Tab-separated table of C-alpha atoms and ligand atoms in Angstrom:
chain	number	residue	atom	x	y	z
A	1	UNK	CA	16.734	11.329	7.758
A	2	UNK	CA	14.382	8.901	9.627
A	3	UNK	CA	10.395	8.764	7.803
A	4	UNK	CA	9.301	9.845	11.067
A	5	UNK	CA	11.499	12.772	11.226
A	6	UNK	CA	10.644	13.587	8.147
A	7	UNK	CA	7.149	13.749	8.666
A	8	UNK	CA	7.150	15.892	11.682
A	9	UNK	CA	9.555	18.200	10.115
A	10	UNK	CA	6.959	18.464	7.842
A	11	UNK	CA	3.975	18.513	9.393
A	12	UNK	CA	5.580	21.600	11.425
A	13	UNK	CA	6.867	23.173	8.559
A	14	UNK	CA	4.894	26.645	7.750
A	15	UNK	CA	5.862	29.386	4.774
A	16	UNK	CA	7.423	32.287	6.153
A	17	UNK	CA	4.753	34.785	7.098
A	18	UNK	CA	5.454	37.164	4.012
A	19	UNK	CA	3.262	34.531	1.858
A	20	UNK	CA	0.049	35.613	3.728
A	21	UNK	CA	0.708	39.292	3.264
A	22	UNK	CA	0.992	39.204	-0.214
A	23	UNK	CA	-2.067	40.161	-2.720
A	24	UNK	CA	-3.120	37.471	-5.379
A	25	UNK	CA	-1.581	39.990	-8.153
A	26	UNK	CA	1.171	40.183	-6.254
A	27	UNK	CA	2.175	36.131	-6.132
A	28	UNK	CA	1.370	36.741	-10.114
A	29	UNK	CA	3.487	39.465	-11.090
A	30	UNK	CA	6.506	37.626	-9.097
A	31	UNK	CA	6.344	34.235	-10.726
A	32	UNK	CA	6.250	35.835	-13.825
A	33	UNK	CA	9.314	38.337	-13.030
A	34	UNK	CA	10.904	34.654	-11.987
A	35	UNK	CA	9.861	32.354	-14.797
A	36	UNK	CA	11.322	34.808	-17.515
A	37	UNK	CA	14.934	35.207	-15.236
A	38	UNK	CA	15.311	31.757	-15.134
A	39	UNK	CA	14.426	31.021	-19.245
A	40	UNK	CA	14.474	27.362	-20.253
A	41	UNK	CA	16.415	26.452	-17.154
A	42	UNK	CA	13.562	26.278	-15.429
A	43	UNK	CA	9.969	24.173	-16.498
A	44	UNK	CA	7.154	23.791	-14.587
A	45	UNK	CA	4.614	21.086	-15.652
A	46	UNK	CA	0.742	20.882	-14.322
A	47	UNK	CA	-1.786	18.034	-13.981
A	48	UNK	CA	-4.689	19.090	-14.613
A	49	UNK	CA	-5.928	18.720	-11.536
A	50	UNK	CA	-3.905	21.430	-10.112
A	51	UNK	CA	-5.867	25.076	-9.263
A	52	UNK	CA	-6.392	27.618	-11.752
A	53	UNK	CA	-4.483	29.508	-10.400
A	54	UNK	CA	-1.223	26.881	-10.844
A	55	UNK	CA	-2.207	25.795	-14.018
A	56	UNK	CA	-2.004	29.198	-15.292
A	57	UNK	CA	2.190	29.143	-14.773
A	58	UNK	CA	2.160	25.268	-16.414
A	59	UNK	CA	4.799	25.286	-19.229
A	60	UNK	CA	2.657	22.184	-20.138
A	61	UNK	CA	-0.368	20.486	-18.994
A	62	UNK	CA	-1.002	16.786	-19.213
A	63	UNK	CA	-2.537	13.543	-17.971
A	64	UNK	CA	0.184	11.302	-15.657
A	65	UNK	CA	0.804	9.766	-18.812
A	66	UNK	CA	1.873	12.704	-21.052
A	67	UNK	CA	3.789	14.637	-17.857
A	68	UNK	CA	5.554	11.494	-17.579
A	69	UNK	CA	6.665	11.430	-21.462
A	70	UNK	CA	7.566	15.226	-21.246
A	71	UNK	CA	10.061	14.994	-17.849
A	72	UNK	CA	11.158	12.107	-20.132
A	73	UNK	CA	12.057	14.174	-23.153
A	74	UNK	CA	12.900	17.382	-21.502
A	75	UNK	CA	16.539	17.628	-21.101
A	76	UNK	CA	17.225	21.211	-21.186
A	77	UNK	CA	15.428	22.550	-17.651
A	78	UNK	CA	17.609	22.377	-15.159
A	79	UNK	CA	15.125	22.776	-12.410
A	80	UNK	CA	11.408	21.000	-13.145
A	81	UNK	CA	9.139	22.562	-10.552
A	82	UNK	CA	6.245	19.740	-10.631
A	83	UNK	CA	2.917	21.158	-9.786
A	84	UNK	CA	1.156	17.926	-9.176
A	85	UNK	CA	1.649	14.983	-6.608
A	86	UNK	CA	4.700	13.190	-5.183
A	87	UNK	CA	4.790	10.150	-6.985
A	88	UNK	CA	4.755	12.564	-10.276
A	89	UNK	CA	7.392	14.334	-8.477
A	90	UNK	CA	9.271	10.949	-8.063
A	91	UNK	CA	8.163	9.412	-11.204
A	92	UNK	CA	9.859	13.091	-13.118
A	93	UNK	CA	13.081	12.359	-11.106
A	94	UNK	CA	13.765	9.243	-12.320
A	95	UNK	CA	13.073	10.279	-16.194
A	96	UNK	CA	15.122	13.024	-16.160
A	97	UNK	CA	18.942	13.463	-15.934
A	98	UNK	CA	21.856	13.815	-12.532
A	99	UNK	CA	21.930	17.749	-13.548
A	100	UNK	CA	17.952	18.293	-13.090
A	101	UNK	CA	16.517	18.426	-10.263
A	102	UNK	CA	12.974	18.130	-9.601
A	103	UNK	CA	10.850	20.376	-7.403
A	104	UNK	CA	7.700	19.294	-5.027
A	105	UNK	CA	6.403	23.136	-3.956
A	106	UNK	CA	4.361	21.429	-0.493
A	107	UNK	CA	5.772	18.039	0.661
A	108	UNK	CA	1.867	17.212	1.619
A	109	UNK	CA	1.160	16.825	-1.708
A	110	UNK	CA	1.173	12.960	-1.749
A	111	UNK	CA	-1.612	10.821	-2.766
A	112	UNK	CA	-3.922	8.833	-0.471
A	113	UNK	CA	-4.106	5.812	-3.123
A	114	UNK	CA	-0.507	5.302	-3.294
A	115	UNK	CA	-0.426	5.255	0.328
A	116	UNK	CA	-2.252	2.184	0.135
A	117	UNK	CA	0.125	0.197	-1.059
A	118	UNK	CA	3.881	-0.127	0.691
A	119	UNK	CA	7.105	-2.111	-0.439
A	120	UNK	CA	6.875	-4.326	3.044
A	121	UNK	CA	3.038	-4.679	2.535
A	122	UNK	CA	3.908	-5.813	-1.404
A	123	UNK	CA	7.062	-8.253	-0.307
A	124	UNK	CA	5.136	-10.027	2.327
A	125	UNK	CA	1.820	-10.305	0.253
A	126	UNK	CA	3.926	-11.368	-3.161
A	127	UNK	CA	5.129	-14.195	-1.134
A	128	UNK	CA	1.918	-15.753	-0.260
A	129	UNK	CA	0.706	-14.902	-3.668
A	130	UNK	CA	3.690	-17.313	-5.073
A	131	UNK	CA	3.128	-19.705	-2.692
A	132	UNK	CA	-0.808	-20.122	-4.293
A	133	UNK	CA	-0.144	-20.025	-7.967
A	134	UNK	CA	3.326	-20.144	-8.109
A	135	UNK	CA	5.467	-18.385	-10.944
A	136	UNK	CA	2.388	-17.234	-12.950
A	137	UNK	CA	2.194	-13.651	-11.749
A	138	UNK	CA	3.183	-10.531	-13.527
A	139	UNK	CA	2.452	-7.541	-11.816
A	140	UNK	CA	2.046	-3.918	-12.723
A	141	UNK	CA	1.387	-0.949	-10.888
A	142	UNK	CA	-0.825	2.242	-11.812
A	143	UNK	CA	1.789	5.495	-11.726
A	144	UNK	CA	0.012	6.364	-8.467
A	145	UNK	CA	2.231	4.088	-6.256
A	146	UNK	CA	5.584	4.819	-4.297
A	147	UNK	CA	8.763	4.724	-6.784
A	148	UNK	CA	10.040	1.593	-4.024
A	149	UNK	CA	6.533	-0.510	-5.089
A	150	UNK	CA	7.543	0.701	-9.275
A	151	UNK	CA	11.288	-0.570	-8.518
A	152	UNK	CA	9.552	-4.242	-7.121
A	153	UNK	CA	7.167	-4.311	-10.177
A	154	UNK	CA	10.423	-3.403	-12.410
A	155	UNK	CA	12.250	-6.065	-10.923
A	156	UNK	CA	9.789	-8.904	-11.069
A	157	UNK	CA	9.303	-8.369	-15.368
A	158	UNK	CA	6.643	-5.662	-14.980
A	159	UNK	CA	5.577	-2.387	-16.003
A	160	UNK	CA	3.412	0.590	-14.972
A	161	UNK	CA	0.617	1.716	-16.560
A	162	UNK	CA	-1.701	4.958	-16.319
A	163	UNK	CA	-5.124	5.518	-17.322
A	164	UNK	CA	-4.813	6.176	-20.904
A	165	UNK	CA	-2.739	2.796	-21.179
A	166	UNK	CA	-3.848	0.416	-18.795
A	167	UNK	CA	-5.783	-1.790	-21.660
A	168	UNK	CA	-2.883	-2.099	-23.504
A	169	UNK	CA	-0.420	-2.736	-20.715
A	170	UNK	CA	-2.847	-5.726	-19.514
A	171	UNK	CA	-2.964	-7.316	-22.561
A	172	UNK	CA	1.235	-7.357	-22.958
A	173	UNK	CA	1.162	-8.422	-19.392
A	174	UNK	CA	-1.370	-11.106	-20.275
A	175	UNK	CA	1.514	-12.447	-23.411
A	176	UNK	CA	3.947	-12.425	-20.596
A	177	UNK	CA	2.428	-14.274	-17.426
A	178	UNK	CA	-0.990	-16.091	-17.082
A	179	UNK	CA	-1.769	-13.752	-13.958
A	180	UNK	CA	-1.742	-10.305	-13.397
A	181	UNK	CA	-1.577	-8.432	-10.294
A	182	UNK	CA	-2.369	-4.838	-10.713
A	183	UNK	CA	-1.439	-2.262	-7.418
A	184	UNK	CA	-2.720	-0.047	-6.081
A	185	UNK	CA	-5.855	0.657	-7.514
A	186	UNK	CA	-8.937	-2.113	-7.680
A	187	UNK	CA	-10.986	0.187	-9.444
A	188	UNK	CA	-8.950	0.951	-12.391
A	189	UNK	CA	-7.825	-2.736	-12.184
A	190	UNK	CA	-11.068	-4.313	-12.076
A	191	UNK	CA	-12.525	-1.831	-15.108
A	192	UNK	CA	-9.637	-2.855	-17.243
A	193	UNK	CA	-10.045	-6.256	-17.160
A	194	UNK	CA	-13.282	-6.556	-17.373
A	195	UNK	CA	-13.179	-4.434	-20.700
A	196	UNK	CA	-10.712	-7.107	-22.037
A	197	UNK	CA	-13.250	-10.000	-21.299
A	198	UNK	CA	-11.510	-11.018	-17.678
A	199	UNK	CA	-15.045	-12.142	-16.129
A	200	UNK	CA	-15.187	-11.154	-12.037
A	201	UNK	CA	-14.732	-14.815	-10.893
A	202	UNK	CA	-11.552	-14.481	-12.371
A	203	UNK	CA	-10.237	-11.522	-10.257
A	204	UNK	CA	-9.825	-11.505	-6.471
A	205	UNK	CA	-9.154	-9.337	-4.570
A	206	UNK	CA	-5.835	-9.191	-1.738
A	207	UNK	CA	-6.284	-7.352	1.369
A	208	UNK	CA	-3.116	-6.117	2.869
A	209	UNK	CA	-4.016	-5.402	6.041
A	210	UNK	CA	-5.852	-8.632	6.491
A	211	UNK	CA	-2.864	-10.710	4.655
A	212	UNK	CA	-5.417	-12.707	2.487
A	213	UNK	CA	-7.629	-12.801	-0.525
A	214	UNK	CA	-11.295	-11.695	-0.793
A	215	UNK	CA	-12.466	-13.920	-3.266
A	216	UNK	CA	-16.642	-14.830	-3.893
A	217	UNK	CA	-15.861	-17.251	-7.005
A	218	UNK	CA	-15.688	-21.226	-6.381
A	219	UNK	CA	-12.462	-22.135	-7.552
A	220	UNK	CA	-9.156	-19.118	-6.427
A	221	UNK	CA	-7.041	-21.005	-9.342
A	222	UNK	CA	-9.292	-19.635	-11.891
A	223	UNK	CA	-8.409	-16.173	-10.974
A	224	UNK	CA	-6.585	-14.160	-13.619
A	225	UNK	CA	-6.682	-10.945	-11.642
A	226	UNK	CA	-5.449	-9.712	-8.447
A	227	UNK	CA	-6.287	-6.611	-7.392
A	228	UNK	CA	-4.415	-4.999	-4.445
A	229	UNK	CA	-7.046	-3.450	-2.125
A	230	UNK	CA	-6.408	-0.128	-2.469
A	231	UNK	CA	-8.503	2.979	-4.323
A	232	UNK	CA	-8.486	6.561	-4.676
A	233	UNK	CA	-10.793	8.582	-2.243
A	234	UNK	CA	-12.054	11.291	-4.650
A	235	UNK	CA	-12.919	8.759	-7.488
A	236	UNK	CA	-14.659	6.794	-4.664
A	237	UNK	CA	-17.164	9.347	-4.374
A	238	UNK	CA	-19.646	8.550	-7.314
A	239	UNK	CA	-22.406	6.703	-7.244
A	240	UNK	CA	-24.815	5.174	-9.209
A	241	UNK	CA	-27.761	6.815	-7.566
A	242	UNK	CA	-25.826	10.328	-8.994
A	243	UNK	CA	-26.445	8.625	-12.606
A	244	UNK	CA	-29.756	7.620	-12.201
A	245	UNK	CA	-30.848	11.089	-10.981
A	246	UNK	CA	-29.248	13.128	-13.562
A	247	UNK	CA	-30.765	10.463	-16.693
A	248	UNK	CA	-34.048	10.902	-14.596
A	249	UNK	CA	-34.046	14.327	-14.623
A	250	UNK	CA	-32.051	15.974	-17.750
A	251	UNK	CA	-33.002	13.810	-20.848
A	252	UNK	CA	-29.726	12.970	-22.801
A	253	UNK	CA	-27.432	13.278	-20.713
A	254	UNK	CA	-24.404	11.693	-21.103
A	255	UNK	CA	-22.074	10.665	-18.145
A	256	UNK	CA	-18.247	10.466	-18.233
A	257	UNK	CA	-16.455	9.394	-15.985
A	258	UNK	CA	-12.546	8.517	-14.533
A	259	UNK	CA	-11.928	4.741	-14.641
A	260	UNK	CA	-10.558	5.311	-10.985
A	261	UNK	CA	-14.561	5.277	-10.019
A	262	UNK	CA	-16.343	1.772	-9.094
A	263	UNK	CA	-16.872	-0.917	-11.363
A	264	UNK	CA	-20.834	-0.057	-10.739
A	265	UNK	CA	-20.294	3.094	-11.793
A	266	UNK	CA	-18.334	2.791	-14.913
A	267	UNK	CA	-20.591	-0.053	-16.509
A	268	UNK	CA	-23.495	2.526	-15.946
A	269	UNK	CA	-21.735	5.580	-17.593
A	270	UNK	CA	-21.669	6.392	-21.323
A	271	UNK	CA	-18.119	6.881	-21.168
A	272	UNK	CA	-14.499	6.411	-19.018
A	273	UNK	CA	-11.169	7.842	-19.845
A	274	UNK	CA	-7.823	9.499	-18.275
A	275	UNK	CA	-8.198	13.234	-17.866
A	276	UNK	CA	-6.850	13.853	-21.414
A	277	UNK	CA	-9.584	11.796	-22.715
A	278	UNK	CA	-12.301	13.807	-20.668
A	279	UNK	CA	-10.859	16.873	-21.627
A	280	UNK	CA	-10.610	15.800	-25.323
A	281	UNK	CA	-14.421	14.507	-25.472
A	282	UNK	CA	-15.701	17.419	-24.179
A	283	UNK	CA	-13.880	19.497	-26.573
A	284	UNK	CA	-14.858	18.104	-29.640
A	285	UNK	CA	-19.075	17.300	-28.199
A	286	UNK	CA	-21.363	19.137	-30.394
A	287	UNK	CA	-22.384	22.654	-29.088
A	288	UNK	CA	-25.645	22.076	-27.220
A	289	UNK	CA	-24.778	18.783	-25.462
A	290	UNK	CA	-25.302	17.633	-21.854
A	291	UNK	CA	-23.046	16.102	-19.857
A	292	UNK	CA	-22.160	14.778	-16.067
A	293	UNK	CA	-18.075	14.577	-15.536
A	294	UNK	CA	-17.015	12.009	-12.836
A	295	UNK	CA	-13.487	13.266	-11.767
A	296	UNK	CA	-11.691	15.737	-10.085
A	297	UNK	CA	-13.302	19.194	-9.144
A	298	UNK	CA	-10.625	21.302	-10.295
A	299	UNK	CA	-10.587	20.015	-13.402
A	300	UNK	CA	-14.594	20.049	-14.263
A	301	UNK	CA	-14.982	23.253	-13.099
A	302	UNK	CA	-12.476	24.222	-15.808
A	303	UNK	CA	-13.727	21.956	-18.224
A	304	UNK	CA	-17.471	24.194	-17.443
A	305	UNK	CA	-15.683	27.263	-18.077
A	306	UNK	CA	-13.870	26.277	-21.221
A	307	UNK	CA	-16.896	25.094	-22.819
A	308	UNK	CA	-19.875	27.567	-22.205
A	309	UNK	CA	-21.747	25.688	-25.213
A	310	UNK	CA	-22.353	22.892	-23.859
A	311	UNK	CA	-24.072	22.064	-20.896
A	312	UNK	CA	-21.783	20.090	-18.363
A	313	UNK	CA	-22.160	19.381	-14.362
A	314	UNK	CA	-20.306	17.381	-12.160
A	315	UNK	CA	-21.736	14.253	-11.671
A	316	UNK	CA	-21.615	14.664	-7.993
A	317	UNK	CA	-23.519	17.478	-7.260
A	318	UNK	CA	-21.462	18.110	-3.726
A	319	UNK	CA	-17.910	18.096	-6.358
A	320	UNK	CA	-14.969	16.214	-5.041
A	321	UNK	CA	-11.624	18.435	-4.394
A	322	UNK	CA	-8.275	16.571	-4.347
A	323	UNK	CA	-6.644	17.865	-1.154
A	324	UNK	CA	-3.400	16.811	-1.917
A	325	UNK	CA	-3.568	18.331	-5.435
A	326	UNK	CA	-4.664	21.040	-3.659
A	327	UNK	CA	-2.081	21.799	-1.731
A	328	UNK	CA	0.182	23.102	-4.549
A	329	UNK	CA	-0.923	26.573	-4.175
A	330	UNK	CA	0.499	30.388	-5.729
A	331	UNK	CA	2.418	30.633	-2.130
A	332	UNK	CA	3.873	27.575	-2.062
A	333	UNK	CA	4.554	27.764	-6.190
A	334	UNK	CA	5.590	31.402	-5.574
A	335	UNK	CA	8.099	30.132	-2.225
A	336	UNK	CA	10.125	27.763	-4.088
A	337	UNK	CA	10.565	29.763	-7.244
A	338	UNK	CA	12.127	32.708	-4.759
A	339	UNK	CA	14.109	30.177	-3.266
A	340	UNK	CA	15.732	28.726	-6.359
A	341	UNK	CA	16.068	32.794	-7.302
A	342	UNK	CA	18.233	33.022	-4.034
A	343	UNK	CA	20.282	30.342	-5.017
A	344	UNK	CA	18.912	27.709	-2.721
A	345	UNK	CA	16.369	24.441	-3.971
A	346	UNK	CA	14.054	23.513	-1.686
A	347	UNK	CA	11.765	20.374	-1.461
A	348	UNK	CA	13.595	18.489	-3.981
A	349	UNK	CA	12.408	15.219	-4.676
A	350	UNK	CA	15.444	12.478	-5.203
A	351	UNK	CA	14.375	8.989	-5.611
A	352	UNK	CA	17.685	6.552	-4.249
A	353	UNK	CA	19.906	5.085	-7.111
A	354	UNK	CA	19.113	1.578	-6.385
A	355	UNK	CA	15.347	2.274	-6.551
A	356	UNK	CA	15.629	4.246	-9.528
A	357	UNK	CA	17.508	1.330	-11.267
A	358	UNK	CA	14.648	-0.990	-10.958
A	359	UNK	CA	11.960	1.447	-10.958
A	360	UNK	CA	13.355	2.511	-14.422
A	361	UNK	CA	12.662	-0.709	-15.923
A	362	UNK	CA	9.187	-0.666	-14.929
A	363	UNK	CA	8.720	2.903	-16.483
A	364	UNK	CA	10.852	2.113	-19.914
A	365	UNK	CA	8.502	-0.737	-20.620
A	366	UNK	CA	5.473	1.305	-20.412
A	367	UNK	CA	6.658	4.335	-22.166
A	368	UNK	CA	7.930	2.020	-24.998
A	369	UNK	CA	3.982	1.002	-25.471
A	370	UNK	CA	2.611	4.014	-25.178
B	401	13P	P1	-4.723	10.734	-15.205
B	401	13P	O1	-4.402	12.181	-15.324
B	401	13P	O2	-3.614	9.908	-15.715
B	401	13P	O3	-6.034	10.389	-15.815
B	401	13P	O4	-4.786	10.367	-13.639
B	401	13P	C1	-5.659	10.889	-12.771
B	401	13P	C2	-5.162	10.902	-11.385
B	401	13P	O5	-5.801	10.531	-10.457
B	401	13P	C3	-3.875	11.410	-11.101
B	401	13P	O6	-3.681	11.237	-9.777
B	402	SF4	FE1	-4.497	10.334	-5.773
B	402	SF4	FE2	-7.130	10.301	-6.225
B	402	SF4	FE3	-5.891	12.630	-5.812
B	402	SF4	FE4	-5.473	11.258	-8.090
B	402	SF4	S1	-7.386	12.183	-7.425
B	402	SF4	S2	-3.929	12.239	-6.809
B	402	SF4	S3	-5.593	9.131	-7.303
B	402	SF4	S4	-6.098	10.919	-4.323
C-alpha cells in the first residue's frame, strides 16, 4: 500500500460506534473475559507512559529498554498486543519470531521525535557527512527512530541505544570510530556526551532540512559529536525557570529529570535517568522527601499516587501529556483484543525482511551490552 494511502486510510479510520456506548467497567470486565481465553498466547506489554487505565492490563511494564529485552525473550505469546508507540511496536517485531505477531491498538500512536529523522533525510546527510571527515563516523540511533533509520545504523557498524544505555553505548562506539553521530535526538545526544567529557566544541549539530551543520566552535574537524537535529516535544517542555522557581520556593527540593530534556536543563537538575530510573529513585527516597519529576505526565501522576510519603510535583506545573502515548486507550485496547477473539488481527505491525536483517544487527549489539 502507498504511505499516502496509508495515512488517509488512517486518518479516516474510526472504531465502530459500539466503543462509545460502552461503560468504563464494561471495557474492563471484557479485556479481562479476553486476556484469560487467550492464556499465554497472548501478552500485552506497557510503557509506562501509557494511561492508567492501559497499564492496568500490562503483563509487564518497562522502560524501551526492558520492553525491548522482554519481546526479545518472550517466545511463547503468539500475539504481543504493544501498548506503547510504533517504533516499540516495530522494534517488538523484529525481536520476536515468524509465528508472533505484534499488535499496534491505534496506528496514530507514532512518535513525533522519530519523525524527525527519515532514511532519505539520513542517506543524503551521511553522504556529506563522509565527504567532511571521511570514514571516521559511527553512528547510533536512540530506539525512538523508524526501524528503516535502525537497519542504516545496523548496516554502517552501529548500534541503538536507549536511555538507560546510552553512556555505555557511546563509549563502545567511541573504541570503534573516532566520531559518533547519534539520531534522532540532540538532547539525549548532547547530555551523553557531555557526561563522558565530550566538551560542546566538539559536537555539532546537522540540520536536515537545511542540509548542513550548525556548528559555533572554530575548527568543524575537532568535532566528535554529531547530533541529528531532531528532539522530543514533551521533553522539550522544561525549563530552567521551572527549576529555579521550585528551589526558590520549596527548600530541598530535588529535581529529576528525563535526559530527553535540554542540555540547560539537565546540568541544573539533581538528577537524569530513563523512566525505570525515575521510577526506581523515587521508590527507594526517604519518606518525607521533595521532589520535581521532568517527564511524561502519565507517568508522574502515577509516580504521585504510588508514593503518598513523599512529596513529588511535576516539574512543569502545566504537566506535559504524550499524545501519541495517549492514544492507546481501553477502546482501542478493548477493539483489537475482540478482534483477535473473532479470529481476525488487526493493526499488525510487520517490519520488511530486508529491513529487519539490518535493523537486527543494530539491536543485537545493543542488547549484548546491556
Ligand atoms: P525510556 O522509557 O526508555 O526512558 O524512554 C522514554 C521515552 O520517551 C519513550 O518514548
Ligand atoms: Fe516520542 Fe517524546 Fe512521546 Fe517519548 S515522550 S514517545 S520521545 S514524543
Amino acid at each position: 500500500m502507498e504511505v499516502l494511502d496509508f495515512l488517509e486510510k488512517e486518518a479516516t479510520f474510526t472504531l465502530p460506534e459500539r466503543y462509545s456506548q460502552l461503560s468504563e467497567e464494561e471495557m474492563k470486565e471484557r479485556i479481562r473475559e479476553i486476556k484469560a481465553a487467550f492464556g499465554e498466547r497472548l501478552f500485552i506489554p506497557g510503557h509506562h507512559y501509557q494511561k492508567d487505565e492501559v497499564i492496568e492490563f500490562a503483563d509487564a511494564r518497562g522502560d524501551s529498554l526492558q520492553l525491548a529485552q522482554i519481546c526479545a525473550d518472550m517466545s511463547e505469546a503468539e500475539f504481543i498486543v504493544f501498548c506503547g508507540v510504533h517504533f516499540m511496536a516495530e522494534t517488538a517485531d523484529m525481536l520476536t519470531g515468524d509465528r508472533q505477531k505484534v499488535i499496534l491498538p491505534d496506528m496514530r500512536a507514532g512518535c513525533s521525535m522519530a519523525d524527525m529523522a527519515n532514511i532519505d533525510q539520513t542517506e543524503i546527510g551521511w553522504e556529506e557527512m563522509q565527504r567532511v571527515f571521511g570514514d571516521t563516523i559511527l553512528p547510533l540511533t536512540y530506539v525512538n527512530s523508524t526501524a528503516a533509520i535502525k537497519a542504516f545504523v545496523g548496516r554502517n557498524g552501529g548500534a541503538t541505544v536507549t536511555s538507560s544505555n546510552a553512556k555505555k553505548m557511546l563509549e563502545w562506539a567511541f573504541t570503534q570510530k573516532e566520531r559518533i553521530l547519534f539520531l534522532p535526538d540532540q538532547h539525549l545526544g548532547r547530555n551523553t556526551a557531555y557526561d563522558l567529557g565530550v566538551a560542546l566544541d566538539e559536537m555539532a549539530v546537522w540540520d536536515p532540512q537545511a542540509h548542513r551543520f550548525e556548528y559555533d566552535g572554530e575548527d568543524l574537524q575537532r568535532v566528535k559529536v554529531i547530533l541529528w537535529k531532531g528532539h522530543c516535544s514533551v521533553h522539550e517542555k522544561f525549563y530552567v525557570h521551572h527549576i529555579d522557581h521550585l528551589r526558590e520556593r520549596v527548600p530541598g527540593i530535588q529535581i529529576l529529570v528525563h535526559p530527553e530534556c535540554t542540555h540547560e536543563v539537565v546540568q541544573a537538575s539533581d538528577l537524569n535517568g530513563s523512566t525505570n530510573y525515575i521510577l526506581k529513585t523515587i521508590a527507594e527516597a526517604p519518606a518525607g522527601s521533595k521532589w520535581a519529576i521532568g517527564t511524561e505526565m502519565n507517568l508522574v501522576n502515577r509516580i504521585i499516587q504510588e508514593n503518598p510519603d513523599k512529596e513529588i510535583v511535576s516539574l512543569n506545573p502545566f504537566l506535559c501529556p504524550c499524545l501519541t502515548m495517549n492514544r492507546i486507550d481501553l477502546p482501542h485496547l478493548l477493539w483489537s483484543l475482540e478482534m483477535l477473539e473473532q479470529g481476525e488481527v488487526v493493526n499488525q505491525i510487520v517490519v520488511p525482511e530486508e529491513i529487519t536483517k539490518h535493523a537486527v544487527l543494530a539491536l543485537d549489539r545493543m542488547l549484548a551490552r546491556s
